[in-house]
Coordinates of C-alpha atoms and ligand atoms in Angstrom, one line a residue:
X1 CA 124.7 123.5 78.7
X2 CA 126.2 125.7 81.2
X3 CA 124.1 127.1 84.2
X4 CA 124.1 131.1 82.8
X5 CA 123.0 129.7 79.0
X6 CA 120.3 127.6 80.8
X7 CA 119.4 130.8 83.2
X8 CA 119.2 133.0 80.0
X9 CA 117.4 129.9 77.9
X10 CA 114.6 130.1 81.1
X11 CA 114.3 134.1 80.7
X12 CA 113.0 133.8 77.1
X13 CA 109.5 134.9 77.3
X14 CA 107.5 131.8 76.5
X15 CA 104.5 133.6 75.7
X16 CA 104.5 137.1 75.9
X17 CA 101.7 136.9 78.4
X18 CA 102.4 137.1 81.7
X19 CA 106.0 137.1 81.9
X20 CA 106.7 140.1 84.4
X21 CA 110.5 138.3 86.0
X22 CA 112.5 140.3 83.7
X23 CA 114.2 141.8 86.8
X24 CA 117.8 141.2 87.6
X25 CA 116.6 138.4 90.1
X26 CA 117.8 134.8 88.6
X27 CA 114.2 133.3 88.4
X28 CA 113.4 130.1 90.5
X29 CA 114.7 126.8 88.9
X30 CA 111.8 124.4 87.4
X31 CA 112.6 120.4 88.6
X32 CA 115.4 119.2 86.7
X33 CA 116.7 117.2 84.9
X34 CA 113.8 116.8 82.6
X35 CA 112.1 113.8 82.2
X36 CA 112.4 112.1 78.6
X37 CA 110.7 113.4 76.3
X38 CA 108.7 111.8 73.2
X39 CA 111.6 112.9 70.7
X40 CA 114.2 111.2 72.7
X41 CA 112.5 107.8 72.8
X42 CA 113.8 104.8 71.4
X43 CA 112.2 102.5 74.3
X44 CA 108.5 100.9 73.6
X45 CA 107.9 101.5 77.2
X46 CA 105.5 105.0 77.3
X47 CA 102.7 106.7 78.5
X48 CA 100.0 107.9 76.3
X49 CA 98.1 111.0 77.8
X50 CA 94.2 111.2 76.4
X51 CA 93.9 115.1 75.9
X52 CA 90.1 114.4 75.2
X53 CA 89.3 112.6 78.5
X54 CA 91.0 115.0 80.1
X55 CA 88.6 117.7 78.5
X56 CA 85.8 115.5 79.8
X57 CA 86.7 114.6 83.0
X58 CA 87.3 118.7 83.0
X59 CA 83.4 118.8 82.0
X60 CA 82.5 116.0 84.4
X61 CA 84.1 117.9 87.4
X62 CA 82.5 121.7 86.5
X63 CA 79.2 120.0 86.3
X64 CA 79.7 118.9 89.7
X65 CA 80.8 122.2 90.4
X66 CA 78.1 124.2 89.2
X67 CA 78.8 128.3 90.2
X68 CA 81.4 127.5 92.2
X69 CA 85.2 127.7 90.4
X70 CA 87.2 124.7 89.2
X71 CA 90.7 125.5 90.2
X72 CA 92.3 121.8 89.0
X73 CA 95.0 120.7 90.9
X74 CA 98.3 120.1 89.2
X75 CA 100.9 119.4 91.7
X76 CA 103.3 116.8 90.8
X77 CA 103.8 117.4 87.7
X78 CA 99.8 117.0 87.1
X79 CA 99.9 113.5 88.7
X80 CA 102.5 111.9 86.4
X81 CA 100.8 113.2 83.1
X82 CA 102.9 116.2 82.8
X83 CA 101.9 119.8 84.3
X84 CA 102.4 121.9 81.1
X85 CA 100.5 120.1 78.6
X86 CA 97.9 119.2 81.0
X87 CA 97.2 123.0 82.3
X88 CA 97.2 124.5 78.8
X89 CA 94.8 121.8 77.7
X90 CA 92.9 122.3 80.9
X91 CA 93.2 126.2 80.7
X92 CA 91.9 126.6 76.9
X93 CA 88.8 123.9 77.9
X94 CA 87.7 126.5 81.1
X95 CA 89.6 125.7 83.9
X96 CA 89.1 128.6 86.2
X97 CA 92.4 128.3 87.8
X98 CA 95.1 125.7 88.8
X99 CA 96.7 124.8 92.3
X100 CA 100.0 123.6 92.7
X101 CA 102.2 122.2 95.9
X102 CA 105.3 124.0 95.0
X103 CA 106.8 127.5 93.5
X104 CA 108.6 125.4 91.0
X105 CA 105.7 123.8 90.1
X106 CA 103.6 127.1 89.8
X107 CA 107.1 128.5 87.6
X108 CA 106.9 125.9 85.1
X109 CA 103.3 126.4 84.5
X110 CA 103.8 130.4 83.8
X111 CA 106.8 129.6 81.8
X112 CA 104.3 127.4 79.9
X113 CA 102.1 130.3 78.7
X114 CA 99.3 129.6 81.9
X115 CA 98.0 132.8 82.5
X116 CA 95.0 131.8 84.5
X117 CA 95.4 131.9 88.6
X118 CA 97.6 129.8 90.4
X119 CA 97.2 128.9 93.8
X120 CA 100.3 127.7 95.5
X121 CA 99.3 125.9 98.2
X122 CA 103.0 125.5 100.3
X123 CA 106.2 124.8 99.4
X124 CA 107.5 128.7 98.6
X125 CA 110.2 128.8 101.2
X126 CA 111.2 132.3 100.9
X127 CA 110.1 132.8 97.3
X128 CA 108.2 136.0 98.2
X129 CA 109.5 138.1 95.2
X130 CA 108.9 135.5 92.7
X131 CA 105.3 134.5 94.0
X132 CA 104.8 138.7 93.4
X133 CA 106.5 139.2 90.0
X134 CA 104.7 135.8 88.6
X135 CA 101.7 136.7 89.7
X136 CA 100.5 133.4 91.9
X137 CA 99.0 133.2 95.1
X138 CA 100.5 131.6 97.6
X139 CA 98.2 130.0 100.8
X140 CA 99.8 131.4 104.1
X141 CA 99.5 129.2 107.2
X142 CA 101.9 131.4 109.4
X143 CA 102.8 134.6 110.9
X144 CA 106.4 134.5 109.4
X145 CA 105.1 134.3 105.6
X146 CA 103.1 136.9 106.0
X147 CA 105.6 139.3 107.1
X148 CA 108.0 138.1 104.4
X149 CA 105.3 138.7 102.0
X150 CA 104.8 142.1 103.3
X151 CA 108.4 142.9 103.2
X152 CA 108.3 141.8 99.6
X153 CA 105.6 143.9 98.4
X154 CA 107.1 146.7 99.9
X155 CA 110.2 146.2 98.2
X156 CA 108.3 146.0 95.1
X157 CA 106.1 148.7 95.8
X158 CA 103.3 146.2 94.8
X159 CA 99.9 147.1 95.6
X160 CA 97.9 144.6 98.6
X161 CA 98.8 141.3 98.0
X162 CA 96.0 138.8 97.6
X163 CA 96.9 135.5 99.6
X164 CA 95.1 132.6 100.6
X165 CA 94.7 131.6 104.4
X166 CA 94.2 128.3 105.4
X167 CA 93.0 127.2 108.6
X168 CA 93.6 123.7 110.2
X169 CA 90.2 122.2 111.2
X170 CA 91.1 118.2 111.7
X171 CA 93.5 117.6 109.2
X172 CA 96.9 118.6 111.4
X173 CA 98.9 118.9 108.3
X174 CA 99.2 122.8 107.5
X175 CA 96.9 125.5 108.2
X176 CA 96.6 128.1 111.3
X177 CA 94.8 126.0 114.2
X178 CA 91.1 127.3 115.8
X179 CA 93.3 127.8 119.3
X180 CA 96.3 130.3 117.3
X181 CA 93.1 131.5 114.8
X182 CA 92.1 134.8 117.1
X183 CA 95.8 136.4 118.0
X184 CA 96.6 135.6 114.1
X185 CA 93.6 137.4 112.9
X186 CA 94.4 140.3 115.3
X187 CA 98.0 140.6 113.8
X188 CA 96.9 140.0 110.2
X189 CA 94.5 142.5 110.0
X190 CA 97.0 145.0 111.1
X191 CA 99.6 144.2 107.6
X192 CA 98.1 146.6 105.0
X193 CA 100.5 144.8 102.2
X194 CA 98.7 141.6 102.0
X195 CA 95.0 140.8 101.1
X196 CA 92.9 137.7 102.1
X197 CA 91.8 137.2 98.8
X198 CA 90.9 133.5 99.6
X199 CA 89.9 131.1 102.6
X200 CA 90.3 127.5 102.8
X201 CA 90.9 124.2 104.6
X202 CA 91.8 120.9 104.0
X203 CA 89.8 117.7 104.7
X204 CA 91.2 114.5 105.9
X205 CA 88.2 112.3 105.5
X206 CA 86.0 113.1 102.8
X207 CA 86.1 109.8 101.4
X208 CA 85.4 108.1 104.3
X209 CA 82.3 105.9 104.5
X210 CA 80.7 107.9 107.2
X211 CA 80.6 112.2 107.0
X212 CA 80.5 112.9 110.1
X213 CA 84.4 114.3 110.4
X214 CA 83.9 116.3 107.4
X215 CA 80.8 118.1 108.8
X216 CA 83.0 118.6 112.5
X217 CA 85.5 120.3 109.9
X218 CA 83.0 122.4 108.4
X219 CA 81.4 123.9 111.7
X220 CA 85.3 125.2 112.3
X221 CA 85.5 126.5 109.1
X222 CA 82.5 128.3 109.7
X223 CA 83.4 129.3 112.9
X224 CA 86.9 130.5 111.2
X225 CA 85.0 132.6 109.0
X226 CA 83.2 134.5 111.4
X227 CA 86.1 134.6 113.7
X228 CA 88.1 136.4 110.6
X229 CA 85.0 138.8 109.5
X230 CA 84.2 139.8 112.7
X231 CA 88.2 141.1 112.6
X232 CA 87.2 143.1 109.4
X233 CA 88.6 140.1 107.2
X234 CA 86.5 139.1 104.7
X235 CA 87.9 136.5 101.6
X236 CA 85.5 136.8 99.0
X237 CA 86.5 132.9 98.1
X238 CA 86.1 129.8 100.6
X239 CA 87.3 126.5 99.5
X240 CA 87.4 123.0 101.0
X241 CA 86.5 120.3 98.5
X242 CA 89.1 118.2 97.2
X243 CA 87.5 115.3 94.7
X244 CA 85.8 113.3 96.8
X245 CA 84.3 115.8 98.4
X246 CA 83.2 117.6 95.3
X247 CA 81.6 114.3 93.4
X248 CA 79.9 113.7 97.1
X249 CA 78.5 117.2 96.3
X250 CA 79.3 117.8 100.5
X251 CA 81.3 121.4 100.4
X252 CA 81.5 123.1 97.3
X253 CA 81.5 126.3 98.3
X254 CA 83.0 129.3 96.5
X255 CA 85.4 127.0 94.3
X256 CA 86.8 123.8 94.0
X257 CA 90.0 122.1 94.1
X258 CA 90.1 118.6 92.6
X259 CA 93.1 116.6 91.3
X260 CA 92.1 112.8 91.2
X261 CA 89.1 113.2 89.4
X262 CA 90.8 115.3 86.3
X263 CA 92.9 112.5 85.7
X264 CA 90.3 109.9 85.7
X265 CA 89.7 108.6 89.0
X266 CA 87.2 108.5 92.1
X267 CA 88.1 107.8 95.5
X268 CA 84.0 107.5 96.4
X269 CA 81.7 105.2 94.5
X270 CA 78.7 107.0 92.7
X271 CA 75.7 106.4 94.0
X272 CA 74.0 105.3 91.4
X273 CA 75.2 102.7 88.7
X274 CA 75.7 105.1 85.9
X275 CA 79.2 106.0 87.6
X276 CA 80.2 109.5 87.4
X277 CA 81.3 109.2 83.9
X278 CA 85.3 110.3 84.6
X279 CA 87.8 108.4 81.9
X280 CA 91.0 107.2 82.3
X281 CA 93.6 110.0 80.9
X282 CA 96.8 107.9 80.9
X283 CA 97.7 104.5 79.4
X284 CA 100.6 103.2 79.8
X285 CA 102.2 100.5 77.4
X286 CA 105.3 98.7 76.3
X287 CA 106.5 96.1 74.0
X288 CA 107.5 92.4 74.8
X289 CA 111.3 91.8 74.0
X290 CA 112.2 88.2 75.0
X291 CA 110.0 85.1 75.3
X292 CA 111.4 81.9 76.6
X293 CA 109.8 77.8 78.2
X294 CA 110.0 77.2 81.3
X295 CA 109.9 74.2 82.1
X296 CA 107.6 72.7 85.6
X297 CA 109.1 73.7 88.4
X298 CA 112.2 75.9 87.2
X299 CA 112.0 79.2 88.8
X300 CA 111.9 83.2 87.5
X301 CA 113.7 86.4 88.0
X302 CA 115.3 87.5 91.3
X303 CA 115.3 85.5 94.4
X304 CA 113.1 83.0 92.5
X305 CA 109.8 84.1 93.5
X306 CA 107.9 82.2 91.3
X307 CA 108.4 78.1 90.2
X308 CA 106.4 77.6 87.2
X309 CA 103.8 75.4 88.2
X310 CA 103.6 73.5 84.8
X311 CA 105.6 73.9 82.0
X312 CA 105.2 77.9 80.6
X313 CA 105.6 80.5 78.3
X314 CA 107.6 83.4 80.5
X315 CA 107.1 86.6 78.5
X316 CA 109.6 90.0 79.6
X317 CA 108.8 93.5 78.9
X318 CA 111.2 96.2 79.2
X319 CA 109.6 98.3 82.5
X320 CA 110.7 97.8 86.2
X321 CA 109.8 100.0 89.6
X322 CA 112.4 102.3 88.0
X323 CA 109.3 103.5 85.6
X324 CA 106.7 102.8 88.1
X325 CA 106.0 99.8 88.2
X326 CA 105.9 98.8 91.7
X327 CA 107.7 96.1 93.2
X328 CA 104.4 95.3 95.2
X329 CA 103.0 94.1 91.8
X330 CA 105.8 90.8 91.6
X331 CA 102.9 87.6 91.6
X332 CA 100.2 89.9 92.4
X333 CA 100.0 92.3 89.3
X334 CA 98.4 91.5 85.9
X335 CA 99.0 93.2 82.1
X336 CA 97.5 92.5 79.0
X337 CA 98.5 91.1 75.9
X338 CA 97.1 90.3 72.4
X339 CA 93.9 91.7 74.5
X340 CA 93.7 89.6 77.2
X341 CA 95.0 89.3 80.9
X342 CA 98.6 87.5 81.9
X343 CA 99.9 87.4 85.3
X344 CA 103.3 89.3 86.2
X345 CA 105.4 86.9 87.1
X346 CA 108.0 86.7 90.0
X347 CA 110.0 89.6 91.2
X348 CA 109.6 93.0 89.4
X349 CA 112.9 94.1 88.5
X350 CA 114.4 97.5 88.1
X351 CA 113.7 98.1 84.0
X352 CA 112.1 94.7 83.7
X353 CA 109.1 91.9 84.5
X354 CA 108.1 88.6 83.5
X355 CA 104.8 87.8 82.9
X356 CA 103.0 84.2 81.8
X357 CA 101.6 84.0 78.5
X358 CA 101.2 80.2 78.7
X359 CA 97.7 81.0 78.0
X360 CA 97.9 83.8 75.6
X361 CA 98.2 82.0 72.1
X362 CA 100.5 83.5 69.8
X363 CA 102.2 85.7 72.0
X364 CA 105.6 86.6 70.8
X365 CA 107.7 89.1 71.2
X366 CA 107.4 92.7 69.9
X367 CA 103.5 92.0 71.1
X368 CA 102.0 95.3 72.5
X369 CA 102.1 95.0 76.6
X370 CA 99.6 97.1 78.2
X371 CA 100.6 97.6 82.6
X372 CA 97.9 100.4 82.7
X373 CA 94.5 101.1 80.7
X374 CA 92.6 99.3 77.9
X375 CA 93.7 97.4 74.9
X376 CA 92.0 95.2 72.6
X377 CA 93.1 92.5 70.7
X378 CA 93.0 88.6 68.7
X379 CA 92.6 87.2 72.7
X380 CA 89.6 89.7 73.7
X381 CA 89.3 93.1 75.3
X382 CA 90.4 94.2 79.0
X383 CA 91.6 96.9 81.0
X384 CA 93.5 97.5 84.2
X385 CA 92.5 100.5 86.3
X386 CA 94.4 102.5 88.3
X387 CA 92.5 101.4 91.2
X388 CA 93.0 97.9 90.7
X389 CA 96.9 98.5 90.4
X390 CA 96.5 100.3 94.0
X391 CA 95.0 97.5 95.4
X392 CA 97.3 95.3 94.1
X393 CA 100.1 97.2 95.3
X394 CA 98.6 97.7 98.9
X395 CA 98.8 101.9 97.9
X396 CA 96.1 104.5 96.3
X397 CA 95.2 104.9 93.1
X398 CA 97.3 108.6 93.9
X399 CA 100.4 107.2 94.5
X400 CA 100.1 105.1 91.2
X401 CA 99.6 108.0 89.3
X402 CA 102.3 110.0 90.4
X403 CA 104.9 106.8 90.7
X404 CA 105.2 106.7 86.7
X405 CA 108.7 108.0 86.5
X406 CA 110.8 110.3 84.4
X407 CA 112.1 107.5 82.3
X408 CA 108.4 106.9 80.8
X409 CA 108.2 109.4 77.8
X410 CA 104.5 111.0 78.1
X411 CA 102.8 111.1 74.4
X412 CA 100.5 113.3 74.3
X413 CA 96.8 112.0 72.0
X414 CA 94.0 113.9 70.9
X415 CA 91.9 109.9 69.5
Ligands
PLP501 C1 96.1 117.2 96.6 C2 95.2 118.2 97.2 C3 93.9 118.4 96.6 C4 93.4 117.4 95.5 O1 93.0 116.2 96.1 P1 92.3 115.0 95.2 O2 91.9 114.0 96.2 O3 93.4 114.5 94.3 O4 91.2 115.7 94.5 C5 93.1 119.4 97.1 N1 93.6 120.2 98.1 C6 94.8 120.1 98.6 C7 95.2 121.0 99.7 C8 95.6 119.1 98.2 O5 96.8 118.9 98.8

């Protein structure tokens, strides 16, 4: 496909609703290439995505969230699971809103049909007409956007725009800073084509054993706020908690902003035993294609990590740290099979692994192999969690999610 039949392709109106880029302006690109999709795959290797948990953990998190909005947040392609399918599910279940990290992200999602707000939270670069005629909001954390904005809307002759602002308050990543907060709020007030619609801030610790950083952050972001009102601005939103802070219950505010917890996961432990009740939205699962003995002391796959330490059954399944399995996992990692645990084996390869079956009987190949999530079988019932494979890995549970690569077709399941 050539560039202009995939420019027109992108300017079909997906939906009808909320398509307003039917300007002469080429629209922003989405991220491609696409990843594979379930029609293209041949390979065993796949994720399954659990629509219905997703609802839940949906339910789980507005519970939390009582008055205040759930804006869930779908950068990065939702965490692995795939942004369109996960925002309309989440859209038509109640989501308030979505936040994204980039314009592309935020572009796919519209072209998807998502009408609700979007929230995009950096990574715009210059994309001031697009933000306008897609209708998202974009969170400004400098003098330069603003104008840009401003010089957009007039262009456009777009009434005032409504933007987020974020302030920095400990986390030193993006936001304006308490010491540039009063000159900023001088100038801002002054730029009639853009609206502070929205107030927030990011917290670095608000999984930390001890809250004493997150309440520091919170007297500046109250501080902010009057700093900003008493300049006549007055965002009818404020918004800080990200999921731990939310299932901590610490700064729900006006809305909320969670992304782990949607897809299954807490980075806090509940205080009580019950657990908070989130389920694991993706499973990830392949097939074994080769079995072979080893006998004691031969070794397995590259650099010869691993000697058998007795004479073995060396199962391989077809999925390397090119689909996300990480390299960190070689002798450390488990999967099931038949329903039961086996240790991966040696080196992780690119598209492959070994793992020992000596002790699952009957294991052959074509056996389901399960690298993420629950399966049962003849040898019992397990799961591996995505915080075990973080640990296991020496990462988070975050990075896990979003490390499942393109090459891993996403099937989406309603049980
Ligand atoms: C990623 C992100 C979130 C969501 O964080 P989780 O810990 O996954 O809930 C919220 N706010 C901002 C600004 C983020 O970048």
């Amino acid at each position: 496909m050539n560039v202009t039949s995939r420019i027109a392709d992108r300017r079909q109106p997906s939906s009808g609703k909320g398509e307003e880029s039917d300007d002469a302006r080429p629209s922003t690109r989405v991220l491609k290439p696409r990843r594979a999709a379930p029609a293209d795959a041949v390979r065993p290797t796949r994720a399954e995505v659990n629509l219905e948990a997703l609802r839940h953990n949906l339910h789980v998190v507005k519970r939390h969230a009582g008055r205040a909005k759930t804006w869930a947040v779908l950068k990065a392609d939702a965490y692995g699971h795939g942004g369109p399918a996960v925002a309309r599910t989440l859209e038509r279940a109640g989501a308030d809103g979505f936040c994204v990290a980039l314009l592309e992200e935020a572009v796919e999602l519209r072209d998807a049909g998502i009408v609700a707000p979007i929230l995009v939270m950096g990574g715009y670069y210059g994309g001031a007409h697009e933000l306008i005629a897609r209708g998202l909001t974009p969170v400004v954390y400098d003098m330069a956007q603003v104008e840009g904005l401003a010089r957009a809307v007039r262009a456009e002759e777009a009434g005032a725009f409504p933007i987020h602002l974020k302030v920095d308050t400990g986390m030193a990543r993006l936001g304006v800073t308490m010491a540039e907060l009063p000159a900023f709020a001088e100038r801002l007030a002054k730029v009639a084509e853009v609206r502070v619609s929205g107030l927030m801030t990011h917290l670095a610790c608000a999984d930390a054993p001890s809250s004493a950083e997150t309440t520091e952050q919170m007297r500046r972001f109250d501080a902010a706020t009057d700093l900003l009102a008493k300049r006549g601005i007055r965002p009818s939103v404020r918004h800080a908690a990200n999921t731990a802070a939310l299932l901590r219950g610490d700064v729900i505010l006006d809305a909320v902003r969670p992304g782990l917890a949607i897809f299954g996961a807490s980075p806090v432990p509940c205080p009580d035993k019950k657990g908070f009740g989130l389920r694991p939205v993706m499973r990830v699962r392949t097939e074994v294609v080769s079995v072979r003995s080893v006998a004691k002391g031969e070794p397995v796959g590259y650099g010869a990590l691993w000697h058998a330490p007795r004479a073995s059954l060396v199962a391989t399944i077809p999925m390397g740290y090119a689909d996300g399995l990480s390299r960190s996992l070689g002798n450390r990692g488990h999967v099931l099979i038949r329903g039961k645990r086996a240790p991966i084996v040696g080196a992780v390869s690119m598209d492959m692994s070994m793992i020992d079956v000596t002790d699952i009987p009957g294991a052959q190949v074509l056996d389901e192999a399960v690298v993420l999530g629950a399966q049962e079988g003849p040898c019992g019932k397990d799961v591996v969690t995505v915080e075990e494979i973080a640990v296991h890995a020496g990462t988070i549970p975050w990075e896990i999610m979003t490390h499942i690569s393109r090459r891993v077709p996403r099937f989406y399941r309603e049980p």
